[in-house]
Amino acid sequence: MRLAAVVAGCLLAAAASAGEVRAPATFLSPDLRALQEDASRHPGWLWVDEGEALWRATPATARPSCQGCHGDIASMRGVAARYPVVARDGTLLNLEGRIERCRTQNQNAPAFGYESDALLSLTAAVALRSRGMPVSVATDGPAARFLAEGRRFYETRQGQLNLACGQCHDENVGRRLRGDVVSSGLGTGFPAYRLEWNTMGSLHRRLRACSLGVRATQFPYGSSEYLALELYLAARAGGLPVEAPGIRR
């Protein structure tokens, strides 16, 4: 199927100029936006509560808890706004990767595993401390090559539909794709509770769904491809507020 046919069949009334980058909350319906801001009704707060308990809990290895090293979880203010980052050993880590590294190296405990409730909970609880703060990731120095890889991924046509990320999230921002409004494709609300999933999920789960949607290769959770793309998306979101834990349709 030619691209023109895909666009004509799926994308309806225009609403925003090409290439406009907007905060994810601006694409939510008024009801969903209100739900995202209401901790008493946001279902993702169940994971936040569990994450805060895990922060205080001593692991079975009897090594210090997260709180034993870092103090109260309030000390994580601003951390999520700076991720992904390049670690001292040259590895690109997102927030989930940093938590897993602390878990295995500092607590000498088994990794939680991507998409586990434990990792989603801790990530959501930490990310909450940066809610409303502007995204500001390092893109120079050792991060520069990862940024270039992420941009290349974003701009490369993929899958049987032969679509690049930017063809939706730059050229058709604000238009409708079936029942959804095409957003700027930013990750500032993740981990997020997605109504379609009926649970909390990571940004990489959403990226895998996008890959599936264009009938392209789905890379593993935590893959170098998705990590580089995550950094590029964070750079695109520079200055916009962290929304995690978000609500998504």
Short mmCIF file of C-alpha atoms in Angstrom, two decimals:
data_model
loop_
_atom_site.label_atom_id
_atom_site.label_comp_id
_atom_site.label_asym_id
_atom_site.label_seq_id
_atom_site.Cartn_x
_atom_site.Cartn_y
_atom_site.Cartn_z
CA MET A 1 0.00 0.00 0.00
CA ARG A 2 1.37 3.39 -0.98
CA LEU A 3 1.98 5.98 1.75
CA ALA A 4 -0.54 8.35 0.21
CA ALA A 5 -3.25 5.71 0.57
CA VAL A 6 -2.33 5.06 4.20
CA VAL A 7 -2.46 8.76 5.06
CA ALA A 8 -5.69 9.31 3.14
CA GLY A 9 -7.35 6.35 4.79
CA CYS A 10 -6.24 6.94 8.37
CA LEU A 11 -5.54 10.62 8.96
CA LEU A 12 -8.49 12.98 9.06
CA ALA A 13 -8.98 16.72 9.74
CA ALA A 14 -5.82 18.83 10.13
CA ALA A 15 -5.34 20.58 13.48
CA ALA A 16 -1.72 21.65 13.90
CA SER A 17 1.21 22.82 11.82
CA ALA A 18 3.79 20.26 10.68
CA GLY A 19 6.66 19.73 13.07
CA GLU A 20 5.04 21.41 16.08
CA VAL A 21 6.28 19.86 19.33
CA ARG A 22 3.75 20.01 22.14
CA ALA A 23 3.45 18.52 25.60
CA PRO A 24 1.54 15.20 25.62
CA ALA A 25 -1.10 16.55 28.02
CA THR A 26 -2.25 19.02 25.36
CA PHE A 27 -3.44 16.08 23.23
CA LEU A 28 -5.53 14.50 25.99
CA SER A 29 -9.27 14.98 26.22
CA PRO A 30 -10.37 17.28 29.07
CA ASP A 31 -11.56 14.24 31.04
CA LEU A 32 -8.26 12.39 30.66
CA ARG A 33 -6.26 15.49 31.48
CA ALA A 34 -8.27 15.96 34.67
CA LEU A 35 -7.74 12.29 35.54
CA GLN A 36 -3.99 12.60 35.00
CA GLU A 37 -3.86 15.47 37.48
CA ASP A 38 -6.07 13.86 40.15
CA ALA A 39 -4.04 11.53 42.37
CA SER A 40 -7.20 10.31 44.08
CA ARG A 41 -8.59 8.90 40.82
CA HIS A 42 -5.44 8.21 38.75
CA PRO A 43 -5.09 4.37 38.69
CA GLY A 44 -1.33 4.72 38.26
CA TRP A 45 -1.06 5.85 41.87
CA LEU A 46 -1.45 2.21 42.91
CA TRP A 47 1.96 1.64 41.33
CA VAL A 48 3.36 4.82 42.88
CA ASP A 49 2.31 3.65 46.34
CA GLU A 50 3.97 0.28 45.76
CA GLY A 51 7.10 2.00 44.47
CA GLU A 52 7.36 4.15 47.57
CA ALA A 53 7.09 1.01 49.72
CA LEU A 54 9.82 -0.68 47.68
CA TRP A 55 12.00 2.41 48.10
CA ARG A 56 11.90 1.92 51.87
CA ALA A 57 12.10 -1.88 51.87
CA THR A 58 15.32 -3.73 52.68
CA PRO A 59 16.03 -6.36 49.98
CA ALA A 60 16.32 -10.03 50.87
CA THR A 61 20.09 -9.73 50.50
CA ALA A 62 20.11 -7.48 53.60
CA ARG A 63 21.90 -4.78 51.62
CA PRO A 64 20.72 -1.19 52.14
CA SER A 65 17.34 -0.18 50.80
CA CYS A 66 17.07 2.62 48.23
CA GLN A 67 16.31 4.92 51.14
CA GLY A 68 19.36 3.62 53.01
CA CYS A 69 21.62 5.04 50.29
CA HIS A 70 19.66 7.99 48.92
CA GLY A 71 17.54 9.08 51.85
CA ASP A 72 13.88 9.95 51.48
CA ILE A 73 12.50 9.53 47.98
CA ALA A 74 12.05 13.30 47.84
CA SER A 75 15.79 13.40 47.13
CA MET A 76 14.95 12.14 43.63
CA ARG A 77 13.49 15.51 42.68
CA GLY A 78 14.66 16.40 39.17
CA VAL A 79 16.29 13.04 38.44
CA ALA A 80 13.77 11.78 35.87
CA ALA A 81 14.02 15.05 33.94
CA ARG A 82 17.70 14.26 33.19
CA TYR A 83 17.27 10.71 31.86
CA PRO A 84 18.43 8.93 29.72
CA VAL A 85 22.08 9.56 30.62
CA VAL A 86 25.40 8.00 29.71
CA ALA A 87 26.93 6.15 32.65
CA ARG A 88 30.63 6.31 33.49
CA ASP A 89 31.24 3.04 31.66
CA GLY A 90 29.77 4.49 28.45
CA THR A 91 26.41 2.69 28.69
CA LEU A 92 23.26 4.66 27.87
CA LEU A 93 20.81 4.19 30.74
CA ASN A 94 17.21 5.23 31.03
CA LEU A 95 15.58 5.52 34.45
CA GLU A 96 14.58 1.85 34.43
CA GLY A 97 18.13 0.85 33.54
CA ARG A 98 19.57 2.93 36.38
CA ILE A 99 17.20 1.35 38.89
CA GLU A 100 18.06 -2.14 37.64
CA ARG A 101 21.78 -1.39 37.86
CA CYS A 102 21.41 -0.18 41.45
CA ARG A 103 19.37 -3.26 42.22
CA THR A 104 21.93 -5.75 40.87
CA GLN A 105 25.20 -3.98 41.68
CA ASN A 106 24.48 -2.15 44.92
CA GLN A 107 21.83 -4.36 46.47
CA ASN A 108 23.24 -7.61 45.06
CA ALA A 109 19.67 -8.65 44.24
CA PRO A 110 18.11 -10.12 41.08
CA ALA A 111 16.94 -7.61 38.49
CA PHE A 112 13.23 -6.85 38.58
CA GLY A 113 12.88 -7.22 34.81
CA TYR A 114 11.35 -4.86 32.26
CA GLU A 115 7.56 -4.44 32.57
CA SER A 116 7.50 -6.09 35.98
CA ASP A 117 5.17 -4.36 38.42
CA ALA A 118 8.10 -3.79 40.78
CA LEU A 119 10.22 -1.94 38.22
CA LEU A 120 7.27 0.03 36.88
CA SER A 121 6.33 0.97 40.45
CA LEU A 122 9.77 2.19 41.47
CA THR A 123 10.20 4.05 38.19
CA ALA A 124 6.81 5.75 38.57
CA ALA A 125 7.53 6.72 42.19
CA VAL A 126 10.90 8.23 41.27
CA ALA A 127 9.56 9.95 38.14
CA LEU A 128 6.75 11.53 40.15
CA ARG A 129 9.34 13.60 42.02
CA SER A 130 10.16 15.40 38.76
CA ARG A 131 6.55 15.99 37.73
CA GLY A 132 6.15 19.48 36.29
CA MET A 133 9.88 20.04 35.96
CA PRO A 134 11.33 20.75 32.50
CA VAL A 135 13.03 17.93 30.64
CA SER A 136 16.75 18.64 30.26
CA VAL A 137 18.90 15.76 29.00
CA ALA A 138 22.58 15.94 28.08
CA THR A 139 23.04 15.65 24.32
CA ASP A 140 26.72 16.53 23.94
CA GLY A 141 29.92 14.69 24.82
CA PRO A 142 29.41 10.92 25.14
CA ALA A 143 25.66 11.33 24.57
CA ALA A 144 26.13 12.81 21.08
CA ARG A 145 26.54 9.51 19.25
CA PHE A 146 23.49 8.02 20.97
CA LEU A 147 21.49 11.10 20.06
CA ALA A 148 22.53 10.70 16.42
CA GLU A 149 21.50 7.03 16.49
CA GLY A 150 18.12 7.96 17.96
CA ARG A 151 17.55 10.64 15.37
CA ARG A 152 18.47 8.22 12.61
CA PHE A 153 15.95 5.71 13.96
CA TYR A 154 13.28 8.43 14.17
CA GLU A 155 13.83 9.55 10.58
CA THR A 156 14.21 6.11 8.93
CA ARG A 157 11.27 4.54 7.15
CA GLN A 158 10.51 1.12 8.61
CA GLY A 159 8.28 -1.89 8.23
CA GLN A 160 5.84 -3.01 5.58
CA LEU A 161 4.08 0.37 5.75
CA ASN A 162 7.42 2.10 5.04
CA LEU A 163 6.80 4.83 7.60
CA ALA A 164 9.20 6.86 9.73
CA CYS A 165 8.31 8.13 13.20
CA GLY A 166 8.39 11.71 11.97
CA GLN A 167 5.78 11.12 9.31
CA CYS A 168 3.21 10.79 12.09
CA HIS A 169 4.74 12.81 14.90
CA ASP A 170 6.05 15.74 12.85
CA GLU A 171 4.01 15.94 9.67
CA ASN A 172 0.62 14.97 11.10
CA VAL A 173 0.63 16.29 14.65
CA GLY A 174 -2.89 17.06 15.82
CA ARG A 175 -4.63 15.04 13.12
CA ARG A 176 -6.79 12.06 13.95
CA LEU A 177 -5.69 8.47 13.43
CA ARG A 178 -8.76 6.33 13.99
CA GLY A 179 -9.88 7.30 17.51
CA ASP A 180 -6.62 8.92 18.60
CA VAL A 181 -5.09 12.33 18.09
CA VAL A 182 -1.55 12.11 16.71
CA SER A 183 0.77 13.60 19.32
CA SER A 184 4.35 14.82 19.11
CA GLY A 185 5.44 11.35 20.20
CA LEU A 186 7.20 12.36 23.39
CA GLY A 187 7.89 10.10 26.37
CA THR A 188 7.44 12.60 29.18
CA GLY A 189 4.40 10.80 30.63
CA PHE A 190 5.96 7.35 30.96
CA PRO A 191 5.64 5.10 32.77
CA ALA A 192 1.98 5.65 32.08
CA TYR A 193 -1.32 3.95 32.77
CA ARG A 194 -2.79 3.21 29.37
CA LEU A 195 -6.50 2.47 29.20
CA GLU A 196 -5.97 0.06 26.30
CA TRP A 197 -3.54 -1.95 28.44
CA ASN A 198 -5.57 -1.60 31.64
CA THR A 199 -2.25 -1.37 33.47
CA MET A 200 0.93 0.65 33.81
CA GLY A 201 3.51 0.36 31.04
CA SER A 202 6.91 1.69 30.07
CA LEU A 203 7.83 3.88 27.11
CA HIS A 204 9.49 0.88 25.50
CA ARG A 205 6.20 -1.00 25.58
CA ARG A 206 4.66 1.91 23.67
CA LEU A 207 7.56 2.00 21.20
CA ARG A 208 7.13 -1.72 20.55
CA ALA A 209 3.45 -1.10 19.85
CA CYS A 210 4.41 1.59 17.33
CA SER A 211 6.84 -0.81 15.65
CA LEU A 212 4.10 -3.40 15.44
CA GLY A 213 1.71 -0.81 14.03
CA VAL A 214 3.92 -0.15 11.01
CA ARG A 215 4.74 -3.88 10.76
CA ALA A 216 8.39 -3.35 11.59
CA THR A 217 10.84 -5.23 13.83
CA GLN A 218 9.92 -5.04 17.51
CA PHE A 219 13.17 -4.67 19.44
CA PRO A 220 13.51 -6.09 22.96
CA TYR A 221 12.72 -3.96 26.00
CA GLY A 222 15.84 -2.00 26.91
CA SER A 223 17.39 -2.51 23.47
CA SER A 224 20.08 -0.11 22.26
CA GLU A 225 17.73 0.98 19.45
CA TYR A 226 14.90 2.02 21.75
CA LEU A 227 17.28 3.58 24.28
CA ALA A 228 18.81 5.80 21.60
CA LEU A 229 15.33 6.72 20.37
CA GLU A 230 14.27 7.48 23.95
CA LEU A 231 17.18 9.92 24.28
CA TYR A 232 16.25 11.62 21.01
CA LEU A 233 12.61 11.94 22.09
CA ALA A 234 13.75 13.43 25.41
CA ALA A 235 15.90 15.94 23.53
CA ARG A 236 12.86 16.89 21.42
CA ALA A 237 10.94 17.38 24.66
CA GLY A 238 13.53 19.76 26.10
CA GLY A 239 11.88 22.40 28.28
CA LEU A 240 8.52 20.62 28.40
CA PRO A 241 7.29 19.29 31.76
CA VAL A 242 7.62 15.76 33.02
CA GLU A 243 4.08 14.30 33.26
CA ALA A 244 4.83 10.85 34.69
CA PRO A 245 2.99 8.91 35.74
CA GLY A 246 0.74 9.78 32.83
CA ILE A 247 -2.62 8.63 31.56
CA ARG A 248 -2.91 7.52 27.98
CA ARG A 249 -5.86 6.29 25.97
#
